[in-house]
mmCIF file of C-alpha atoms (C1' of nucleotides) in Angstrom:
data_model
loop_
_atom_site.group_PDB
_atom_site.id
_atom_site.type_symbol
_atom_site.label_atom_id
_atom_site.label_comp_id
_atom_site.label_asym_id
_atom_site.label_seq_id
_atom_site.Cartn_x
_atom_site.Cartn_y
_atom_site.Cartn_z
ATOM 1 C CA UNK A 673 -6.242 2.352 -1.337
ATOM 2 C CA UNK A 674 -3.430 0.245 -0.257
ATOM 3 C CA UNK A 675 -2.243 -0.966 3.109
ATOM 4 C CA UNK A 676 -2.689 -4.397 4.617
ATOM 5 C CA UNK A 677 -6.309 -3.890 5.754
ATOM 6 C CA UNK A 678 -7.440 -2.538 2.387
ATOM 7 C CA UNK A 679 -5.829 -5.465 0.592
ATOM 8 C CA UNK A 680 -7.327 -7.975 3.025
ATOM 9 C CA UNK A 681 -10.819 -6.537 2.581
ATOM 10 C CA UNK A 682 -10.354 -6.505 -1.168
ATOM 11 C CA UNK A 683 -9.169 -10.113 -1.262
ATOM 12 C CA UNK A 684 -12.172 -11.301 0.730
ATOM 13 C CA UNK A 685 -14.443 -9.364 -1.576
ATOM 14 C CA UNK A 686 -12.884 -10.594 -4.810
ATOM 15 C CA UNK A 687 -12.259 -14.240 -3.979
ATOM 16 C CA UNK A 688 -15.845 -15.506 -4.322
ATOM 17 C CA UNK A 689 -16.346 -13.436 -7.459
ATOM 18 C CA UNK A 690 -13.277 -14.793 -9.195
ATOM 19 C CA UNK A 691 -13.326 -18.422 -8.106
ATOM 20 C CA UNK A 692 -13.677 -20.810 -11.052
ATOM 21 C CA UNK A 693 -13.978 -18.000 -13.581
ATOM 22 C CA UNK A 694 -12.105 -18.584 -16.833
ATOM 23 C CA UNK A 695 -9.881 -15.904 -18.312
ATOM 24 C CA UNK A 696 -10.808 -15.513 -21.959
ATOM 25 C CA UNK A 697 -8.381 -12.745 -22.712
ATOM 26 C CA UNK A 698 -5.955 -10.365 -21.055
ATOM 27 C CA UNK A 699 -4.920 -6.822 -21.773
ATOM 28 C CA UNK A 700 -2.129 -5.276 -19.733
ATOM 29 C CA UNK A 701 -2.024 -1.733 -21.022
ATOM 30 C CA UNK A 702 1.395 -0.606 -19.842
ATOM 31 C CA UNK A 703 4.702 -2.405 -19.753
ATOM 32 C CA UNK A 704 5.343 -0.961 -16.295
ATOM 33 C CA UNK A 705 2.314 -2.749 -14.839
ATOM 34 C CA UNK A 706 3.616 -6.193 -15.822
ATOM 35 C CA UNK A 707 7.286 -5.457 -15.057
ATOM 36 C CA UNK A 708 9.585 -7.261 -14.884
ATOM 37 C CA UNK A 709 7.351 -9.595 -16.886
ATOM 38 C CA UNK A 710 5.907 -8.270 -20.133
ATOM 39 C CA UNK A 711 2.240 -7.761 -21.023
ATOM 40 C CA UNK A 712 2.622 -10.508 -23.616
ATOM 41 C CA UNK A 713 3.972 -12.989 -21.066
ATOM 42 C CA UNK A 714 1.125 -12.273 -18.676
ATOM 43 C CA UNK A 715 -1.372 -12.697 -21.467
ATOM 44 C CA UNK A 716 0.140 -15.972 -22.628
ATOM 45 C CA UNK A 717 0.217 -17.344 -19.073
ATOM 46 C CA UNK A 718 -3.351 -16.414 -18.180
ATOM 47 C CA UNK A 719 -5.387 -16.872 -21.314
ATOM 48 C CA UNK A 720 -7.651 -19.873 -20.910
ATOM 49 C CA UNK A 721 -6.727 -20.315 -17.232
ATOM 50 C CA UNK A 722 -9.183 -20.710 -14.345
ATOM 51 C CA UNK A 723 -9.033 -18.808 -11.032
ATOM 52 C CA UNK A 724 -8.551 -21.343 -8.245
ATOM 53 C CA UNK A 725 -7.457 -19.151 -5.336
ATOM 54 C CA UNK A 726 -6.653 -15.643 -4.156
ATOM 55 C CA UNK A 727 -4.629 -14.871 -1.045
ATOM 56 C CA UNK A 728 -2.809 -11.955 0.540
ATOM 57 C CA UNK A 729 0.734 -11.466 1.804
ATOM 58 C CA UNK A 730 1.341 -8.035 3.352
ATOM 59 C CA UNK A 731 0.078 -5.595 0.690
ATOM 60 C CA UNK A 732 0.368 -8.093 -2.151
ATOM 61 C CA UNK A 733 -2.441 -10.047 -3.759
ATOM 62 C CA UNK A 734 -1.559 -13.535 -4.957
ATOM 63 C CA UNK A 735 -3.805 -14.895 -7.697
ATOM 64 C CA UNK A 736 -3.571 -18.632 -8.413
ATOM 65 C CA UNK A 737 -4.798 -19.913 -11.734
ATOM 66 C CA UNK A 738 -4.979 -23.338 -13.338
ATOM 67 C CA UNK A 739 -4.014 -23.176 -17.024
ATOM 68 C CA UNK A 740 -5.145 -26.527 -18.459
ATOM 69 C CA UNK A 741 -5.949 -29.870 -16.904
ATOM 70 C CA UNK A 742 -3.138 -31.234 -14.765
ATOM 71 C CA UNK A 743 -0.720 -28.443 -15.566
ATOM 72 C CA UNK A 744 1.114 -26.503 -12.908
ATOM 73 C CA UNK A 745 -0.589 -23.520 -11.299
ATOM 74 C CA UNK A 746 0.283 -20.033 -12.433
ATOM 75 C CA UNK A 747 0.658 -17.336 -9.791
ATOM 76 C CA UNK A 748 0.188 -13.641 -10.458
ATOM 77 C CA UNK A 749 1.361 -11.041 -7.987
ATOM 78 C CA UNK A 750 -0.774 -7.945 -7.708
ATOM 79 C CA UNK A 751 0.092 -4.724 -5.913
ATOM 80 C CA UNK A 752 -2.114 -1.650 -5.735
ATOM 81 C CA UNK A 753 0.644 0.935 -5.489
ATOM 82 C CA UNK A 754 -0.841 4.240 -4.326
ATOM 83 C CA UNK A 755 -4.002 4.371 -6.403
ATOM 84 C CA UNK A 756 -4.806 0.832 -7.484
ATOM 85 C CA UNK A 757 -8.314 -0.622 -7.371
ATOM 86 C CA UNK A 758 -9.638 -3.945 -8.526
ATOM 87 C CA UNK A 759 -13.213 -4.821 -9.299
ATOM 88 C CA UNK A 760 -15.490 -6.645 -11.697
ATOM 89 C CA UNK A 761 -17.654 -4.854 -14.190
ATOM 90 C CA UNK A 762 -20.411 -6.130 -16.447
ATOM 91 C CA UNK A 763 -19.109 -6.977 -19.904
ATOM 92 C CA UNK A 764 -20.889 -3.985 -21.434
ATOM 93 C CA UNK A 765 -19.308 -1.415 -19.094
ATOM 94 C CA UNK A 766 -16.434 0.479 -20.654
ATOM 95 C CA UNK A 767 -13.170 0.231 -18.720
ATOM 96 C CA UNK A 768 -12.041 3.354 -16.832
ATOM 97 C CA UNK A 769 -9.559 5.850 -18.194
ATOM 98 C CA UNK A 770 -6.581 4.404 -16.317
ATOM 99 C CA UNK A 771 -7.224 0.692 -16.712
ATOM 100 C CA UNK A 772 -3.803 -0.851 -16.098
ATOM 101 C CA UNK A 773 -5.081 -4.357 -16.828
ATOM 102 C CA UNK A 774 -8.388 -5.877 -17.919
ATOM 103 C CA UNK A 775 -9.255 -9.580 -17.893
ATOM 104 C CA UNK A 776 -12.143 -10.737 -20.019
ATOM 105 C CA UNK A 777 -14.077 -13.277 -17.948
ATOM 106 C CA UNK A 778 -16.988 -13.760 -20.300
ATOM 107 C CA UNK A 779 -20.037 -12.249 -18.644
ATOM 108 C CA UNK A 780 -17.915 -9.657 -16.867
ATOM 109 C CA UNK A 781 -14.487 -8.191 -16.836
ATOM 110 C CA UNK A 782 -11.935 -7.956 -14.074
ATOM 111 C CA UNK A 783 -10.476 -4.448 -13.978
ATOM 112 C CA UNK A 784 -7.251 -3.291 -12.371
ATOM 113 C CA UNK A 785 -7.564 0.479 -12.369
ATOM 114 C CA UNK A 786 -4.439 2.386 -11.409
ATOM 115 C CA UNK A 787 -4.355 6.120 -11.969
ATOM 116 C CA UNK A 788 -0.706 6.651 -11.121
ATOM 117 C CA UNK A 789 0.508 3.313 -12.459
ATOM 118 C CA UNK A 790 2.625 2.538 -9.406
ATOM 119 C CA UNK A 791 0.921 -0.840 -9.045
ATOM 120 C CA UNK A 792 1.827 -4.277 -10.417
ATOM 121 C CA UNK A 793 0.205 -7.224 -12.118
ATOM 122 C CA UNK A 794 3.078 -9.569 -12.835
ATOM 123 C CA UNK A 795 4.330 -13.145 -12.970
ATOM 124 C CA UNK A 796 7.376 -12.168 -10.906
ATOM 125 C CA UNK A 797 6.533 -13.092 -7.332
ATOM 126 C CA UNK A 798 10.027 -12.597 -5.892
ATOM 127 C CA UNK A 799 8.967 -9.525 -3.911
ATOM 128 C CA UNK A 800 7.193 -11.639 -1.299
ATOM 129 C CA UNK A 801 10.415 -13.407 -0.324
ATOM 130 C CA UNK A 802 11.905 -10.213 1.081
ATOM 131 C CA UNK A 803 8.976 -9.454 3.378
ATOM 132 C CA UNK A 804 9.169 -9.534 7.148
ATOM 133 C CA UNK A 805 6.623 -11.075 9.534
ATOM 134 C CA UNK A 806 2.886 -10.880 8.948
ATOM 135 C CA UNK A 807 1.594 -8.876 11.935
ATOM 136 C CA UNK A 808 -1.734 -10.638 12.339
ATOM 137 C CA UNK A 809 -0.100 -14.055 12.532
ATOM 138 C CA UNK A 810 1.896 -13.662 15.739
ATOM 139 C CA UNK A 811 0.757 -12.325 19.077
ATOM 140 C CA UNK A 812 4.215 -11.534 20.430
ATOM 141 C CA UNK A 813 6.748 -9.394 18.568
ATOM 142 C CA UNK A 814 8.840 -11.688 16.310
ATOM 143 C CA UNK A 815 12.624 -11.583 16.541
ATOM 144 C CA UNK A 816 12.924 -9.837 13.170
ATOM 145 C CA UNK A 817 10.824 -6.977 14.459
ATOM 146 C CA UNK A 818 12.596 -6.506 17.791
ATOM 147 C CA UNK A 819 16.078 -6.915 16.296
ATOM 148 C CA UNK A 820 15.284 -4.628 13.376
ATOM 149 C CA UNK A 821 14.278 -1.868 15.741
ATOM 150 C CA UNK A 822 17.268 -2.433 17.992
ATOM 151 C CA UNK A 823 19.879 -1.866 15.310
ATOM 152 C CA UNK A 824 18.486 1.343 13.834
ATOM 153 C CA UNK A 825 18.909 4.905 14.956
ATOM 154 C CA UNK A 826 16.170 6.077 12.576
ATOM 155 C CA UNK A 827 12.883 7.340 13.958
ATOM 156 C CA UNK A 828 10.548 4.491 14.842
ATOM 157 C CA UNK A 829 7.822 5.806 12.488
ATOM 158 C CA UNK A 830 10.185 5.541 9.544
ATOM 159 C CA UNK A 831 11.222 2.026 10.531
ATOM 160 C CA UNK A 832 7.605 0.885 10.670
ATOM 161 C CA UNK A 833 7.413 1.488 6.923
ATOM 162 C CA UNK A 834 10.321 -0.919 6.377
ATOM 163 C CA UNK A 835 8.559 -4.042 5.066
ATOM 164 C CA UNK A 836 11.322 -6.339 6.326
ATOM 165 C CA UNK A 837 10.609 -5.422 9.965
ATOM 166 C CA UNK A 838 6.869 -5.869 9.770
ATOM 167 C CA UNK A 839 5.025 -6.414 6.499
ATOM 168 C CA UNK A 840 1.892 -4.532 5.557
ATOM 169 C CA UNK A 841 2.034 -1.250 7.445
ATOM 170 C CA UNK A 842 1.872 1.951 5.424
ATOM 171 C CA UNK A 843 1.792 5.632 6.172
ATOM 172 C CA UNK A 844 -1.699 5.684 7.678
ATOM 173 C CA UNK A 845 -1.513 2.728 10.020
ATOM 174 C CA UNK A 846 2.061 3.468 11.121
ATOM 175 C CA UNK A 847 0.863 6.762 12.630
ATOM 176 C CA UNK A 848 -2.226 5.059 14.035
ATOM 177 C CA UNK A 849 -0.276 2.251 15.718
ATOM 178 C CA UNK A 850 2.165 4.674 17.351
ATOM 179 C CA UNK A 851 -0.707 6.712 18.724
ATOM 180 C CA UNK A 852 -2.354 3.643 20.179
ATOM 181 C CA UNK A 853 0.952 2.581 21.729
ATOM 182 C CA UNK A 854 1.571 6.058 23.148
ATOM 183 C CA UNK A 855 5.005 6.253 21.514
ATOM 184 C CA UNK A 856 6.485 9.331 19.865
ATOM 185 C CA UNK A 857 7.048 8.875 16.122
ATOM 186 C CA UNK A 858 10.431 10.599 16.521
ATOM 187 C CA UNK A 859 11.808 8.174 19.063
ATOM 188 C CA UNK A 860 14.924 6.519 17.607
ATOM 189 C CA UNK A 861 14.001 2.885 16.993
ATOM 190 C CA UNK A 862 16.858 1.521 19.085
ATOM 191 C CA UNK A 863 15.671 3.464 22.137
ATOM 192 C CA UNK A 864 12.449 1.510 22.496
ATOM 193 C CA UNK A 865 12.301 -0.495 25.689
ATOM 194 C CA UNK A 866 11.223 -4.116 25.591
ATOM 195 C CA UNK A 867 7.905 -3.090 27.073
ATOM 196 C CA UNK A 868 7.390 -0.489 24.354
ATOM 197 C CA UNK A 869 8.306 -2.984 21.644
ATOM 198 C CA UNK A 870 5.670 -5.398 22.909
ATOM 199 C CA UNK A 871 3.175 -2.570 23.256
ATOM 200 C CA UNK A 872 3.879 -1.371 19.724
ATOM 201 C CA UNK A 873 3.491 -4.823 18.219
ATOM 202 C CA UNK A 874 0.164 -5.295 19.955
ATOM 203 C CA UNK A 875 -0.990 -1.865 18.839
ATOM 204 C CA UNK A 876 -0.092 -2.647 15.239
ATOM 205 C CA UNK A 877 -2.192 -5.802 15.432
ATOM 206 C CA UNK A 878 -5.087 -4.021 17.057
ATOM 207 C CA UNK A 879 -5.126 -1.154 14.559
ATOM 208 C CA UNK A 880 -4.970 -3.484 11.557
ATOM 209 C CA UNK A 881 -7.541 -5.945 12.873
ATOM 210 C CA UNK A 882 -9.961 -3.149 13.673
ATOM 211 C CA UNK A 883 -9.486 -1.591 10.246
ATOM 212 C CA UNK A 884 -10.297 -4.911 8.556
ATOM 213 C CA UNK A 885 -13.384 -5.258 10.718
ATOM 214 C CA UNK A 886 -14.830 -1.966 9.500
ATOM 215 C CA UNK A 887 -13.895 -2.529 5.858
ATOM 216 C CA UNK A 888 -10.753 -0.369 5.977
ATOM 217 C CA UNK A 889 -10.967 2.647 3.678
ATOM 218 C CA UNK A 890 -12.732 0.716 0.973
ATOM 219 C CA UNK A 891 -16.203 1.875 0.112
ATOM 220 C CA UNK A 892 -18.303 -0.042 -2.327
ATOM 221 C CA UNK A 893 -20.261 2.301 -4.493
ATOM 222 C CA UNK A 894 -22.920 1.612 -7.039
ATOM 223 C CA UNK A 895 -21.557 2.203 -10.467
ATOM 224 C CA UNK A 896 -23.838 2.933 -13.362
ATOM 225 C CA UNK A 897 -23.352 3.796 -16.965
ATOM 226 C CA UNK A 898 -25.597 3.643 -19.964
ATOM 227 C CA UNK A 899 -24.281 0.157 -20.701
ATOM 228 C CA UNK A 900 -24.573 -1.523 -17.349
ATOM 229 C CA UNK A 901 -23.988 -1.280 -13.629
ATOM 230 C CA UNK A 902 -21.898 -2.828 -10.897
ATOM 231 C CA UNK A 903 -20.071 -2.334 -7.658
ATOM 232 C CA UNK A 904 -16.660 -0.758 -7.423
ATOM 233 C CA UNK A 905 -14.646 0.601 -4.585
ATOM 234 C CA UNK A 906 -14.040 4.259 -4.041
ATOM 235 C CA UNK A 907 -11.182 5.217 -1.793
ATOM 236 C CA UNK A 908 -11.738 7.962 0.753
ATOM 237 C CA UNK A 909 -15.470 7.653 0.972
ATOM 238 C CA UNK A 910 -17.261 10.406 -0.868
ATOM 239 C CA UNK A 911 -19.902 12.318 1.071
ATOM 240 C CA UNK A 912 -22.700 10.207 -0.335
ATOM 241 C CA UNK A 913 -21.107 6.877 0.597
ATOM 242 C CA UNK A 914 -23.578 4.925 2.715
ATOM 243 C CA UNK A 915 -21.055 2.853 4.669
ATOM 244 C CA UNK A 916 -19.781 4.067 8.040
ATOM 245 C CA UNK A 917 -16.764 6.304 7.612
ATOM 246 C CA UNK A 918 -13.649 5.105 9.336
ATOM 247 C CA UNK A 919 -12.302 7.211 12.179
ATOM 248 C CA UNK A 920 -8.582 7.575 12.335
ATOM 249 C CA UNK A 921 -7.080 8.530 15.658
ATOM 250 C CA UNK A 922 -4.539 10.920 14.164
ATOM 251 C CA UNK A 923 -3.969 10.386 10.436
ATOM 252 C CA UNK A 924 -5.001 13.419 8.417
ATOM 253 C CA UNK A 925 -6.280 15.187 11.523
ATOM 254 C CA UNK A 926 -3.675 17.915 12.049
ATOM 255 C CA UNK A 927 -5.143 20.777 14.074
ATOM 256 C CA UNK A 928 -8.062 18.713 15.333
ATOM 257 C CA UNK A 929 -8.471 17.648 18.939
ATOM 258 C CA UNK A 930 -6.866 14.438 20.164
ATOM 259 C CA UNK A 931 -9.613 11.898 20.867
ATOM 260 C CA UNK A 932 -7.825 10.974 24.071
ATOM 261 C CA UNK A 933 -6.697 14.258 25.675
ATOM 262 C CA UNK A 934 -8.211 17.020 23.564
ATOM 263 C CA UNK A 935 -4.928 18.689 22.647
ATOM 264 C CA UNK A 936 -4.137 19.520 19.027
ATOM 265 C CA UNK A 937 -2.896 16.814 16.677
ATOM 266 C CA UNK A 938 0.366 17.766 14.962
ATOM 267 C CA UNK A 939 1.767 16.947 11.545
ATOM 268 C CA UNK A 940 5.446 16.529 10.867
ATOM 269 C CA UNK A 941 7.466 15.307 7.911
ATOM 270 C CA UNK A 942 9.704 12.266 8.230
ATOM 271 C CA UNK A 943 11.492 10.674 5.273
ATOM 272 C CA UNK A 944 9.430 12.933 3.016
ATOM 273 C CA UNK A 945 6.112 11.566 4.331
ATOM 274 C CA UNK A 946 3.585 13.108 6.668
ATOM 275 C CA UNK A 947 3.369 11.797 10.213
ATOM 276 C CA UNK A 948 0.472 12.656 12.512
ATOM 277 C CA UNK A 949 0.638 12.403 16.292
ATOM 278 C CA UNK A 950 -0.489 13.834 19.596
ATOM 279 C CA UNK A 951 2.450 15.580 21.296
ATOM 280 C CA UNK A 952 0.809 15.098 24.667
ATOM 281 C CA UNK A 953 -0.139 11.404 24.465
ATOM 282 C CA UNK A 954 2.979 10.383 22.544
ATOM 283 C CA UNK A 955 6.098 11.417 24.398
ATOM 284 C CA UNK A 956 9.485 9.772 24.442
ATOM 285 C "C1'" DC B 211 1.275 27.978 -9.777
ATOM 286 C "C1'" DA B 212 2.104 25.536 -5.227
ATOM 287 C "C1'" DC B 213 1.650 21.671 -2.445
ATOM 288 C "C1'" DC B 214 -0.277 17.314 -1.229
ATOM 289 C "C1'" DA B 215 -1.349 12.169 -1.911
ATOM 290 C "C1'" DT B 216 -2.750 4.856 1.346
ATOM 291 C "C1'" DG B 217 4.152 2.852 -2.162
ATOM 292 C "C1'" DT B 218 8.434 0.997 -3.756
ATOM 293 C "C1'" DT B 219 12.875 1.193 -5.915
ATOM 294 C "C1'" DC B 220 17.031 3.074 -7.366
ATOM 295 C "C1'" DC B 221 20.998 6.055 -6.725
ATOM 296 C "C1'" DT B 222 24.265 8.402 -3.960
ATOM 297 C "C1'" DT B 223 26.819 9.295 0.082
ATOM 298 C "C1'" DG B 224 29.082 8.099 4.243
ATOM 299 C "C1'" DC C 993 28.238 -4.840 2.417
ATOM 300 C "C1'" DC C 994 25.170 -1.699 5.199
ATOM 301 C "C1'" DA C 995 22.390 2.408 6.765
ATOM 302 C "C1'" DA C 996 20.285 6.600 5.598
ATOM 303 C "C1'" DG C 997 18.517 10.345 2.709
ATOM 304 C "C1'" DG C 998 16.501 11.841 -1.377
ATOM 305 C "C1'" DA C 999 14.788 11.666 -6.036
ATOM 306 C "C1'" DA C 1000 12.050 9.286 -9.292
ATOM 307 C "C1'" DC C 1001 8.013 7.121 -11.000
ATOM 308 C "C1'" DA C 1002 2.744 9.387 -12.940
ATOM 309 C "C1'" DT C 1003 -1.539 11.571 -12.297
ATOM 310 C "C1'" DG C 1004 -4.844 14.152 -10.069
ATOM 311 C "C1'" DG C 1005 -7.072 17.021 -6.275
ATOM 312 C "C1'" DT C 1006 -7.322 21.262 -3.658
#
DNA sequence: CACCATGTTCCTTG
DNA sequence: CCAAGGAACATGGT
């Protein structure tokens, strides 16, 4: 589920549901999920606390809770990893098989489901300090972005995944932004002209903003069991999903026709990840 | 069995 | 110290 747009959509969806709810109990099922904090520390910090805010930084969720009256706020950093999802379920609904963390909120429970357990739910918020600029906050390419590109001979696609250059892009939207900018994913980062750098930055913003507008890849599906029902998100909309399915320009479309010129979209592997591009629209 | 998967970190090498 | 490449993490889908 997880790049900047998915996290943004999720945060907007969760905020009103969590606000002013009190955490009655906490279960973090795996040590890895709370690392480098421990499940016990997370439990101790959150039990009895009230949700007062939820924000996003890049792909991270930042939960703010108020323990008792007048005490300092507690902040929990959440990250979805590759397969993380977060949603509320009615109290009677059993948690899913790979529930990395479950918060008892009384009438319902907050579930952090994470099949591959690459995600985080921790008191250690240091990761956000290392992040580069937030793409939707600046219209012109920030110095960190331009300089970061300039001093790297790596392919520009690979550099776009470096969270210190621009924070929040992942494998899908990196390919999408390069397509929109008309830049080859193989171009060495330092070879970008100033014009291309500006173009790329604007394309990143456009791709991310548009994705947020359409709900990113999050699909809310009705969830029903014998013990209750609720809404949860399902990544990669199943056929029966009612919401409009997002169109990617190139991601996952190898062999299909380019929406711009009709030529075949290609797939290549860079830094052990798939890149998708149109060889005709994206030249040097 | 083989290969693929929206992410990050750690280790090695130069 | 830095850049770059690759493996590792863990589970499931096709």
